[in-house]
Amino acid sequence: MKGLLDGDKKLQVEALLGLIAASKKLGLDPTRYNNALRTLRPDLAEGGTKAKPKPQTKVQKSRSVEKNGGKRRKLLSGKVENGHLRLKFSAPIPTDGVRHFVLKRKGYYLYVFDIAPVRLPYAIKRIKGEGFKEVRIAQYDPRKIRVVVETKKRYKPRHTFDGNEIRIPLPGAAADESRKSKAAKRSLPASGPAAKPASKPSAKTKAPAAEAGPALPGSMLRRYTVVIDPGHGGKDAGAVGYMRKKEKDAVLAVAKELKKVLRKRGFNVYLTRERDVFIPLKRRTRLANRKQADFFISIHANAAPKKSHWLKSKGIETYFLSRARTKRAKRVAAIENSAEIKNIDRYTKEAYLSVLNREKIIESNKLAIDLQRQMLTAVRSRYKDVVDNGVREGPFWVLVGAQMPAVLIEIGYITNPTEAKRLFSTRYRKLLAEGIANGIESYIYHNK
């Protein structure tokens, strides 16, 4: 990756030769690395052939299943009913498949349930309700889901198994069960003359309504550094849309507003560009790495592929770095990458994207989810019609090389007349900046 970012062909060749050798030893297909090597050093490239793995014996298959904790179940539904969180799975969960522990964080208690082997049909689910702050269900690692019940007060949740379901009592239900248990004990005949009279039960108190997460103190946020990257600049105008408005101008204005908001909250903040100048892609993440940033936020504005789509193409979306899986992601990435990577061939791109740091991809995905949700909440407080285009993955080269969670935000379509006007509106920019700042704080609150 370093060789690609620095334009060091010798280092690229050495890396590709190493990847080819490692692939052969592991019985993997080295074709993509051979193709990339062929564009740099045809004399060193070989014809890659896919090595066929030896078929596993029944014993090996059995050991493999055991090693992975058995067949993974799928979570079919997760909902709150009658004071319980009911989790329904495609098959029963083994009793030793649930690990429970408690964490205390900033005046809140987190009751954590790790359940395996399970996979989710979504990235994260959040449920709010009476008596608790929030329930979160997310894929913690490839084979384990994590359920977190966040409350203001301590309680004793005792999960139960019922066929394909696991039921976790929430604060109100747990208190009721505890009272019933005590009442049942009191109703039993005294076992001796020294038996104590039952104490008078306390009056019922109304459960507090769900509330927003607490704001993080500035003293804590001063530990975090954010590098904001206004896309394009200088000779690279980016997308040019409605009324000839330019992407480079819109994103710089939003980036400056975001810088003000973050600094006011206590963050250390740097911009990759403060004015209308062109900055090569590799220098943008290099600045973030040099500043030892905790977050890299690249801000862009989207554009419809053709004029007939200007009115219907709209909305906000957030990307994290990965190999594109959809035509839409490939199209957007091609637009944002076009200024600088024309000379990098398809094979080289594929080869280097295949060895991305998976841990950073997962962290960037989580950050993207928090940013998308908080941006929408902020802008919809004033502009109800803003479209949620979701969190997506794509091969954005401005994010390559970042050694921290890194995302690219498309803050709206500059080709859409309504959104183009909003992108140059002070009110809209402030709401966007507040939303992005809230998203960063949300990520810190839930993951740090």
CSV table of C-alpha atoms in Angstrom, one decimal:
chain,number,residue,atom,x,y,z
A,1,MET,CA,0.0,0.0,0.0
A,2,LYS,CA,2.9,2.4,0.9
A,3,GLY,CA,4.5,1.7,-2.5
A,4,LEU,CA,1.2,2.5,-4.3
A,5,LEU,CA,0.6,5.7,-2.4
A,6,ASP,CA,4.2,6.9,-2.7
A,7,GLY,CA,4.5,5.9,-6.4
A,8,ASP,CA,7.4,3.5,-5.6
A,9,LYS,CA,7.2,0.9,-8.3
A,10,LYS,CA,10.1,-1.1,-6.9
A,11,LEU,CA,8.3,-1.5,-3.5
A,12,GLN,CA,5.1,-2.4,-5.4
A,13,VAL,CA,6.8,-5.2,-7.3
A,14,GLU,CA,8.4,-6.6,-4.1
A,15,ALA,CA,5.0,-6.5,-2.4
A,16,LEU,CA,3.2,-8.3,-5.3
A,17,LEU,CA,5.9,-11.0,-5.4
A,18,GLY,CA,5.4,-11.6,-1.7
A,19,LEU,CA,1.7,-11.8,-2.1
A,20,ILE,CA,2.0,-14.3,-5.0
A,21,ALA,CA,4.4,-16.5,-3.0
A,22,ALA,CA,2.1,-16.4,0.1
A,23,SER,CA,-0.9,-17.2,-2.0
A,24,LYS,CA,0.8,-20.3,-3.4
A,25,LYS,CA,1.8,-21.5,0.0
A,26,LEU,CA,-1.8,-21.0,1.3
A,27,GLY,CA,-3.4,-22.7,-1.7
A,28,LEU,CA,-5.1,-19.4,-2.7
A,29,ASP,CA,-5.5,-18.0,-6.2
A,30,PRO,CA,-2.7,-15.6,-7.1
A,31,THR,CA,-4.1,-14.5,-10.4
A,32,ARG,CA,-5.0,-10.9,-9.4
A,33,TYR,CA,-1.5,-10.3,-8.1
A,34,ASN,CA,0.0,-11.8,-11.2
A,35,ASN,CA,-2.1,-9.5,-13.4
A,36,ALA,CA,-1.1,-6.4,-11.3
A,37,LEU,CA,2.6,-7.5,-11.6
A,38,ARG,CA,2.3,-8.0,-15.3
A,39,THR,CA,1.5,-4.3,-15.7
A,40,LEU,CA,4.6,-3.3,-13.8
A,41,ARG,CA,7.1,-6.1,-14.7
A,42,PRO,CA,5.9,-8.4,-17.4
A,43,ASP,CA,9.2,-10.3,-17.2
A,44,LEU,CA,8.5,-11.4,-13.6
A,45,ALA,CA,4.8,-12.2,-14.0
A,46,GLU,CA,3.5,-15.8,-14.2
A,47,GLY,CA,0.2,-17.2,-15.4
A,48,GLY,CA,-1.8,-17.5,-12.2
A,49,THR,CA,-3.8,-20.6,-11.7
A,50,LYS,CA,-6.3,-21.3,-9.0
A,51,ALA,CA,-5.1,-23.9,-6.7
A,52,LYS,CA,-7.8,-26.4,-5.9
A,53,PRO,CA,-8.0,-27.1,-2.1
A,54,LYS,CA,-7.9,-30.7,-1.1
A,55,PRO,CA,-11.3,-32.0,-0.2
A,56,GLN,CA,-11.8,-32.3,3.6
A,57,THR,CA,-12.4,-35.6,5.3
A,58,LYS,CA,-15.5,-36.0,7.5
A,59,VAL,CA,-13.2,-35.8,10.6
A,60,GLN,CA,-11.7,-32.5,9.3
A,61,LYS,CA,-15.1,-31.1,8.5
A,62,SER,CA,-16.3,-32.0,12.0
A,63,ARG,CA,-13.2,-30.4,13.6
A,64,SER,CA,-13.7,-27.3,11.5
A,65,VAL,CA,-17.3,-27.0,12.6
A,66,GLU,CA,-16.3,-27.5,16.3
A,67,LYS,CA,-13.5,-24.9,16.0
A,68,ASN,CA,-16.0,-22.3,14.7
A,69,GLY,CA,-18.5,-23.0,17.4
A,70,GLY,CA,-20.9,-25.0,15.4
A,71,LYS,CA,-23.3,-23.9,12.6
A,72,ARG,CA,-24.0,-20.2,12.7
A,73,ARG,CA,-27.6,-19.3,13.5
A,74,LYS,CA,-29.3,-16.3,12.0
A,75,LEU,CA,-31.2,-13.7,14.1
A,76,LEU,CA,-34.7,-13.7,12.6
A,77,SER,CA,-36.2,-10.9,14.8
A,78,GLY,CA,-35.4,-8.8,17.8
A,79,LYS,CA,-38.2,-6.8,19.5
A,80,VAL,CA,-39.4,-5.6,22.9
A,81,GLU,CA,-42.6,-7.2,24.1
A,82,ASN,CA,-44.2,-7.1,27.6
A,83,GLY,CA,-41.0,-5.7,29.1
A,84,HIS,CA,-38.7,-8.3,27.6
A,85,LEU,CA,-36.3,-8.3,24.7
A,86,ARG,CA,-37.3,-11.3,22.6
A,87,LEU,CA,-34.6,-12.6,20.2
A,88,LYS,CA,-35.7,-15.3,17.8
A,89,PHE,CA,-33.1,-17.3,16.0
A,90,SER,CA,-33.1,-19.8,13.0
A,91,ALA,CA,-32.1,-22.6,15.4
A,92,PRO,CA,-31.7,-22.9,19.2
A,93,ILE,CA,-28.7,-21.3,20.8
A,94,PRO,CA,-26.6,-23.6,23.1
A,95,THR,CA,-26.7,-22.6,26.8
A,96,ASP,CA,-23.0,-21.9,26.8
A,97,GLY,CA,-23.4,-19.7,23.7
A,98,VAL,CA,-24.3,-16.7,25.8
A,99,ARG,CA,-21.8,-14.7,27.8
A,100,HIS,CA,-23.1,-11.9,30.1
A,101,PHE,CA,-21.3,-9.1,31.9
A,102,VAL,CA,-21.9,-5.5,33.1
A,103,LEU,CA,-20.0,-2.3,32.4
A,104,LYS,CA,-20.4,1.1,33.9
A,105,ARG,CA,-19.9,4.2,31.7
A,106,LYS,CA,-20.6,7.9,32.5
A,107,GLY,CA,-23.5,7.3,34.9
A,108,TYR,CA,-25.0,4.5,32.7
A,109,TYR,CA,-24.9,0.8,33.1
A,110,LEU,CA,-24.3,-1.4,30.1
A,111,TYR,CA,-25.7,-5.0,30.4
A,112,VAL,CA,-23.8,-6.9,27.6
A,113,PHE,CA,-24.9,-10.2,26.2
A,114,ASP,CA,-22.5,-11.8,23.6
A,115,ILE,CA,-24.3,-14.6,21.7
A,116,ALA,CA,-22.6,-17.1,19.4
A,117,PRO,CA,-22.5,-18.5,16.8
A,118,VAL,CA,-24.9,-16.0,15.2
A,119,ARG,CA,-25.0,-13.6,12.2
A,120,LEU,CA,-27.2,-10.5,11.8
A,121,PRO,CA,-29.2,-9.6,8.6
A,122,TYR,CA,-28.3,-5.9,9.3
A,123,ALA,CA,-25.3,-3.9,10.7
A,124,ILE,CA,-26.9,-2.5,13.8
A,125,LYS,CA,-30.4,-2.1,15.4
A,126,ARG,CA,-31.3,0.4,18.1
A,127,ILE,CA,-34.5,0.2,20.2
A,128,LYS,CA,-35.6,2.9,22.7
A,129,GLY,CA,-38.4,2.5,25.2
A,130,GLU,CA,-39.7,3.1,28.7
A,131,GLY,CA,-37.4,2.3,31.6
A,132,PHE,CA,-34.2,2.0,29.6
A,133,LYS,CA,-32.1,4.3,27.5
A,134,GLU,CA,-31.4,2.1,24.6
A,135,VAL,CA,-31.1,-1.5,23.4
A,136,ARG,CA,-28.4,-2.1,20.7
A,137,ILE,CA,-28.0,-5.3,18.7
A,138,ALA,CA,-24.9,-5.4,16.4
A,139,GLN,CA,-22.5,-7.9,14.8
A,140,TYR,CA,-19.5,-7.8,17.2
A,141,ASP,CA,-17.3,-10.1,15.1
A,142,PRO,CA,-17.9,-12.6,12.2
A,143,ARG,CA,-19.5,-15.2,14.4
A,144,LYS,CA,-20.8,-13.3,17.4
A,145,ILE,CA,-23.5,-10.7,18.0
A,146,ARG,CA,-23.5,-8.3,20.9
A,147,VAL,CA,-26.7,-7.1,22.7
A,148,VAL,CA,-26.4,-4.1,25.0
A,149,VAL,CA,-29.1,-2.9,27.3
A,150,GLU,CA,-28.2,0.6,28.5
A,151,THR,CA,-29.9,1.8,31.7
A,152,LYS,CA,-29.5,4.6,34.3
A,153,LYS,CA,-30.0,2.2,37.2
A,154,ARG,CA,-28.7,-1.2,38.1
A,155,TYR,CA,-31.0,-4.2,37.8
A,156,LYS,CA,-30.6,-8.0,37.5
A,157,PRO,CA,-31.5,-9.4,34.1
A,158,ARG,CA,-31.7,-13.1,33.9
A,159,HIS,CA,-32.0,-14.3,30.4
A,160,THR,CA,-34.0,-17.5,29.6
A,161,PHE,CA,-34.1,-19.9,26.7
A,162,ASP,CA,-37.4,-20.9,25.1
A,163,GLY,CA,-36.8,-23.1,22.0
A,164,ASN,CA,-35.4,-20.8,19.3
A,165,GLU,CA,-35.8,-17.8,21.5
A,166,ILE,CA,-33.8,-16.0,24.1
A,167,ARG,CA,-35.6,-13.6,26.4
A,168,ILE,CA,-33.9,-10.9,28.2
A,169,PRO,CA,-35.9,-9.0,30.9
A,170,LEU,CA,-35.7,-5.2,30.7
A,171,PRO,CA,-35.6,-3.0,33.8
A,172,GLY,CA,-39.4,-2.8,34.4
A,173,ALA,CA,-40.0,-6.5,33.9
A,174,ALA,CA,-36.9,-7.5,35.9
A,175,ALA,CA,-38.2,-5.5,38.9
A,176,ASP,CA,-41.6,-7.1,38.6
A,177,GLU,CA,-40.1,-10.6,38.5
A,178,SER,CA,-38.0,-9.7,41.6
A,179,ARG,CA,-41.1,-8.5,43.5
A,180,LYS,CA,-43.0,-11.6,42.5
A,181,SER,CA,-40.1,-13.8,43.7
A,182,LYS,CA,-40.0,-11.9,47.1
A,183,ALA,CA,-43.8,-12.1,47.5
A,184,ALA,CA,-43.7,-15.9,46.8
A,185,LYS,CA,-41.0,-16.3,49.5
A,186,ARG,CA,-43.1,-14.3,52.0
A,187,SER,CA,-46.2,-16.4,51.3
A,188,LEU,CA,-44.4,-19.5,52.4
A,189,PRO,CA,-45.0,-20.7,56.0
A,190,ALA,CA,-42.4,-19.5,58.5
A,191,SER,CA,-39.8,-22.2,59.1
A,192,GLY,CA,-39.1,-21.2,62.8
A,193,PRO,CA,-40.2,-18.9,65.6
A,194,ALA,CA,-37.6,-16.3,64.5
A,195,ALA,CA,-39.2,-15.7,61.1
A,196,LYS,CA,-39.4,-11.9,60.4
A,197,PRO,CA,-42.6,-10.2,59.2
A,198,ALA,CA,-42.7,-9.2,55.6
A,199,SER,CA,-41.6,-5.7,55.0
A,200,LYS,CA,-44.1,-3.3,53.3
A,201,PRO,CA,-43.4,-3.1,49.5
A,202,SER,CA,-42.3,0.2,48.2
A,203,ALA,CA,-44.6,2.3,46.1
A,204,LYS,CA,-44.4,2.0,42.3
A,205,THR,CA,-42.5,4.7,40.5
A,206,LYS,CA,-43.0,5.6,36.9
A,207,ALA,CA,-40.2,4.5,34.6
A,208,PRO,CA,-38.3,7.5,33.1
A,209,ALA,CA,-38.8,8.2,29.4
A,210,ALA,CA,-36.0,7.4,27.0
A,211,GLU,CA,-33.6,10.3,26.5
A,212,ALA,CA,-30.7,11.3,24.3
A,213,GLY,CA,-27.2,10.2,25.2
A,214,PRO,CA,-25.3,12.5,27.5
A,215,ALA,CA,-22.9,15.0,25.8
A,216,LEU,CA,-19.3,14.1,26.2
A,217,PRO,CA,-17.2,16.6,28.3
A,218,GLY,CA,-14.7,18.8,26.4
A,219,SER,CA,-11.9,17.6,28.7
A,220,MET,CA,-12.5,14.1,27.2
A,221,LEU,CA,-12.8,15.2,23.6
A,222,ARG,CA,-9.5,17.1,23.8
A,223,ARG,CA,-7.8,13.7,23.5
A,224,TYR,CA,-9.2,13.2,20.0
A,225,THR,CA,-8.0,14.6,16.7
A,226,VAL,CA,-10.1,14.9,13.6
A,227,VAL,CA,-8.7,15.6,10.1
A,228,ILE,CA,-11.4,17.0,7.7
A,229,ASP,CA,-10.8,16.6,4.0
A,230,PRO,CA,-12.8,19.0,1.7
A,231,GLY,CA,-12.8,17.0,-1.5
A,232,HIS,CA,-11.2,18.3,-4.8
A,233,GLY,CA,-10.0,21.9,-5.0
A,234,GLY,CA,-7.9,24.1,-7.3
A,235,LYS,CA,-7.7,22.7,-10.9
A,236,ASP,CA,-10.1,19.9,-9.8
A,237,ALA,CA,-13.6,21.4,-9.4
A,238,GLY,CA,-15.3,18.1,-8.7
A,239,ALA,CA,-18.8,17.9,-9.9
A,240,VAL,CA,-20.4,20.9,-11.5
A,241,GLY,CA,-24.2,21.0,-11.1
A,242,TYR,CA,-27.2,23.2,-11.0
A,243,MET,CA,-26.5,26.8,-11.9
A,244,ARG,CA,-22.9,25.9,-12.5
A,245,LYS,CA,-22.3,25.4,-8.8
A,246,LYS,CA,-19.0,23.6,-8.0
A,247,GLU,CA,-18.5,20.7,-5.6
A,248,LYS,CA,-15.1,22.0,-4.4
A,249,ASP,CA,-16.7,25.3,-3.1
A,250,ALA,CA,-19.7,23.6,-1.3
A,251,VAL,CA,-17.6,21.0,0.5
A,252,LEU,CA,-14.9,23.6,1.6
A,253,ALA,CA,-17.7,25.7,3.2
A,254,VAL,CA,-19.1,22.7,5.0
A,255,ALA,CA,-15.7,21.6,6.2
A,256,LYS,CA,-14.9,25.0,7.7
A,257,GLU,CA,-18.3,25.0,9.5
A,258,LEU,CA,-17.5,21.5,10.8
A,259,LYS,CA,-14.1,22.7,12.0
A,260,LYS,CA,-15.7,25.5,14.0
A,261,VAL,CA,-18.3,23.1,15.6
A,262,LEU,CA,-15.7,20.5,16.5
A,263,ARG,CA,-13.2,23.0,18.0
A,264,LYS,CA,-16.0,24.5,20.1
A,265,ARG,CA,-16.7,21.1,21.5
A,266,GLY,CA,-13.0,20.5,22.4
A,267,PHE,CA,-11.6,18.4,19.5
A,268,ASN,CA,-8.3,19.0,17.9
A,269,VAL,CA,-9.1,19.7,14.2
A,270,TYR,CA,-7.1,20.0,11.0
A,271,LEU,CA,-8.2,20.6,7.4
A,272,THR,CA,-6.3,19.1,4.4
A,273,ARG,CA,-7.0,22.4,2.6
A,274,GLU,CA,-8.2,25.8,4.0
A,275,ARG,CA,-8.6,27.4,0.5
A,276,ASP,CA,-9.2,26.6,-3.1
A,277,VAL,CA,-6.0,24.6,-3.9
A,278,PHE,CA,-5.4,21.2,-5.3
A,279,ILE,CA,-4.0,18.6,-2.9
A,280,PRO,CA,-3.0,15.1,-4.2
A,281,LEU,CA,-5.0,12.3,-2.7
A,282,LYS,CA,-2.0,10.6,-1.1
A,283,ARG,CA,-1.0,13.8,0.7
A,284,ARG,CA,-4.5,14.0,2.4
A,285,THR,CA,-4.2,10.8,4.4
A,286,ARG,CA,-0.5,11.4,4.9
A,287,LEU,CA,-1.4,14.5,6.8
A,288,ALA,CA,-3.9,12.5,9.0
A,289,ASN,CA,-1.3,9.9,9.7
A,290,ARG,CA,1.3,12.5,10.6
A,291,LYS,CA,-1.1,14.3,13.0
A,292,GLN,CA,-1.9,10.8,14.5
A,293,ALA,CA,-5.6,11.6,13.9
A,294,ASP,CA,-8.3,9.5,15.4
A,295,PHE,CA,-10.8,10.2,12.5
A,296,PHE,CA,-10.5,11.1,8.9
A,297,ILE,CA,-13.6,12.6,7.3
A,298,SER,CA,-13.6,13.3,3.6
A,299,ILE,CA,-16.5,15.6,2.5
A,300,HIS,CA,-17.9,15.5,-1.1
A,301,ALA,CA,-21.1,16.3,-3.0
A,302,ASN,CA,-22.7,13.8,-5.3
A,303,ALA,CA,-23.8,14.2,-8.9
A,304,ALA,CA,-26.4,12.5,-11.1
A,305,PRO,CA,-25.0,10.5,-14.0
A,306,LYS,CA,-27.0,12.4,-16.6
A,307,LYS,CA,-29.2,15.6,-16.8
A,308,SER,CA,-32.4,13.6,-17.0
A,309,HIS,CA,-31.7,12.3,-13.5
A,310,TRP,CA,-31.1,15.6,-11.9
A,311,LEU,CA,-34.5,15.9,-10.2
A,312,LYS,CA,-34.8,12.4,-8.9
A,313,SER,CA,-31.2,11.9,-7.7
A,314,LYS,CA,-31.0,13.3,-4.2
A,315,GLY,CA,-30.0,12.4,-0.6
A,316,ILE,CA,-27.1,11.9,1.8
A,317,GLU,CA,-24.9,8.8,1.9
A,318,THR,CA,-21.8,7.8,3.8
A,319,TYR,CA,-19.0,5.5,2.4
A,320,PHE,CA,-16.2,3.5,4.0
A,321,LEU,CA,-13.3,2.0,2.1
A,322,SER,CA,-13.8,-1.5,0.6
A,323,ARG,CA,-14.0,-3.1,-2.8
A,324,ALA,CA,-17.2,-1.8,-4.5
A,325,ARG,CA,-20.0,-4.4,-4.7
A,326,THR,CA,-22.7,-2.3,-6.5
A,327,LYS,CA,-22.8,-0.4,-9.8
A,328,ARG,CA,-23.8,2.7,-7.8
A,329,ALA,CA,-20.8,2.5,-5.5
A,330,LYS,CA,-18.4,2.0,-8.5
A,331,ARG,CA,-19.9,5.0,-10.3
A,332,VAL,CA,-19.6,7.3,-7.4
A,333,ALA,CA,-16.1,6.1,-6.6
A,334,ALA,CA,-15.1,6.6,-10.3
A,335,ILE,CA,-16.2,10.2,-10.1
A,336,GLU,CA,-14.4,11.0,-6.9
A,337,ASN,CA,-11.2,9.1,-7.9
A,338,SER,CA,-11.0,10.5,-11.4
A,339,ALA,CA,-8.7,13.5,-10.7
A,340,GLU,CA,-5.7,11.4,-9.8
A,341,ILE,CA,-5.7,7.7,-10.4
A,342,LYS,CA,-6.2,7.5,-14.2
A,343,ASN,CA,-2.8,5.8,-14.6
A,344,ILE,CA,-3.5,3.0,-12.1
A,345,ASP,CA,-4.7,-0.1,-13.9
A,346,ARG,CA,-7.7,-2.2,-12.8
A,347,TYR,CA,-5.5,-5.2,-11.7
A,348,THR,CA,-3.3,-3.1,-9.4
A,349,LYS,CA,-6.4,-1.5,-7.8
A,350,GLU,CA,-8.0,-4.9,-7.2
A,351,ALA,CA,-4.7,-6.4,-5.8
A,352,TYR,CA,-4.2,-3.6,-3.3
A,353,LEU,CA,-7.8,-3.4,-2.2
A,354,SER,CA,-7.8,-7.1,-1.5
A,355,VAL,CA,-5.3,-6.7,1.4
A,356,LEU,CA,-7.0,-3.8,3.2
A,357,ASN,CA,-6.9,-3.8,7.0
A,358,ARG,CA,-10.1,-5.6,8.0
A,359,GLU,CA,-10.0,-4.1,11.5
A,360,LYS,CA,-10.0,-0.6,10.2
A,361,ILE,CA,-12.8,-1.4,7.7
A,362,ILE,CA,-15.0,-2.6,10.6
A,363,GLU,CA,-14.2,0.5,12.6
A,364,SER,CA,-14.9,2.8,9.6
A,365,ASN,CA,-18.2,1.0,9.0
A,366,LYS,CA,-19.3,1.7,12.6
A,367,LEU,CA,-18.2,5.3,12.3
A,368,ALA,CA,-20.2,5.6,9.0
A,369,ILE,CA,-23.3,4.3,10.6
A,370,ASP,CA,-23.2,6.8,13.5
A,371,LEU,CA,-22.4,9.7,11.1
A,372,GLN,CA,-25.3,8.8,8.7
A,373,ARG,CA,-27.8,8.5,11.5
A,374,GLN,CA,-26.8,11.7,13.3
A,375,MET,CA,-26.6,13.8,10.1
A,376,LEU,CA,-30.1,12.7,9.1
A,377,THR,CA,-31.5,13.5,12.5
A,378,ALA,CA,-29.9,17.0,12.4
A,379,VAL,CA,-30.9,18.1,8.9
A,380,ARG,CA,-34.4,16.5,9.2
A,381,SER,CA,-35.1,18.8,12.2
A,382,ARG,CA,-35.5,21.5,9.6
A,383,TYR,CA,-35.7,19.8,6.2
A,384,LYS,CA,-38.1,16.8,6.5
A,385,ASP,CA,-37.7,15.6,2.9
A,386,VAL,CA,-33.9,14.8,3.1
A,387,VAL,CA,-33.5,11.3,1.6
A,388,ASP,CA,-31.5,8.6,3.5
A,389,ASN,CA,-29.3,6.8,0.9
A,390,GLY,CA,-27.7,4.7,3.6
A,391,VAL,CA,-24.2,3.5,4.4
A,392,ARG,CA,-22.2,2.0,1.5
A,393,GLU,CA,-18.8,0.6,0.8
A,394,GLY,CA,-16.6,1.6,-2.1
A,395,PRO,CA,-13.0,1.9,-3.4
A,396,PHE,CA,-12.4,5.6,-2.6
A,397,TRP,CA,-8.7,6.2,-3.1
A,398,VAL,CA,-8.6,9.3,-0.8
A,399,LEU,CA,-9.3,6.8,2.1
A,400,VAL,CA,-6.5,4.4,1.1
A,401,GLY,CA,-3.6,4.6,3.5
A,402,ALA,CA,-5.5,6.1,6.4
A,403,GLN,CA,-4.4,4.5,9.7
A,404,MET,CA,-7.6,5.4,11.5
A,405,PRO,CA,-11.3,5.1,11.0
A,406,ALA,CA,-11.9,6.9,7.7
A,407,VAL,CA,-15.1,7.7,5.8
A,408,LEU,CA,-16.3,9.7,2.8
A,409,ILE,CA,-19.6,11.6,3.1
A,410,GLU,CA,-21.7,12.6,0.1
A,411,ILE,CA,-23.6,15.5,1.7
A,412,GLY,CA,-26.1,15.9,-1.2
A,413,TYR,CA,-26.5,16.1,-4.9
A,414,ILE,CA,-25.1,19.3,-6.4
A,415,THR,CA,-27.0,18.4,-9.6
A,416,ASN,CA,-30.4,18.5,-7.8
A,417,PRO,CA,-31.8,22.1,-7.8
A,418,THR,CA,-33.2,21.9,-4.3
A,419,GLU,CA,-30.1,20.3,-2.7
A,420,ALA,CA,-27.7,22.5,-4.6
A,421,LYS,CA,-29.3,25.6,-3.1
A,422,ARG,CA,-29.2,24.0,0.4
A,423,LEU,CA,-25.5,23.1,0.1
A,424,PHE,CA,-24.8,26.9,-0.2
A,425,SER,CA,-27.2,27.8,2.6
A,426,THR,CA,-25.6,28.8,5.9
A,427,ARG,CA,-28.5,27.1,7.9
A,428,TYR,CA,-28.1,23.8,6.1
A,429,ARG,CA,-24.4,23.8,6.4
A,430,LYS,CA,-24.6,24.4,10.2
A,431,LEU,CA,-27.1,21.5,10.6
A,432,LEU,CA,-24.8,19.2,8.6
A,433,ALA,CA,-21.8,20.2,10.7
A,434,GLU,CA,-23.8,19.6,13.9
A,435,GLY,CA,-24.9,16.2,12.7
A,436,ILE,CA,-21.4,15.1,11.7
A,437,ALA,CA,-20.0,16.3,15.1
A,438,ASN,CA,-22.8,14.4,16.8
A,439,GLY,CA,-21.9,11.3,14.8
A,440,ILE,CA,-18.3,11.4,15.9
A,441,GLU,CA,-19.3,11.8,19.5
A,442,SER,CA,-21.7,8.9,19.2
A,443,TYR,CA,-19.0,6.7,17.8
A,444,ILE,CA,-16.7,7.7,20.7
A,445,TYR,CA,-19.4,7.1,23.3
A,446,HIS,CA,-20.3,3.6,22.0
A,447,ASN,CA,-16.8,2.3,21.0
A,448,LYS,CA,-14.1,4.0,23.0
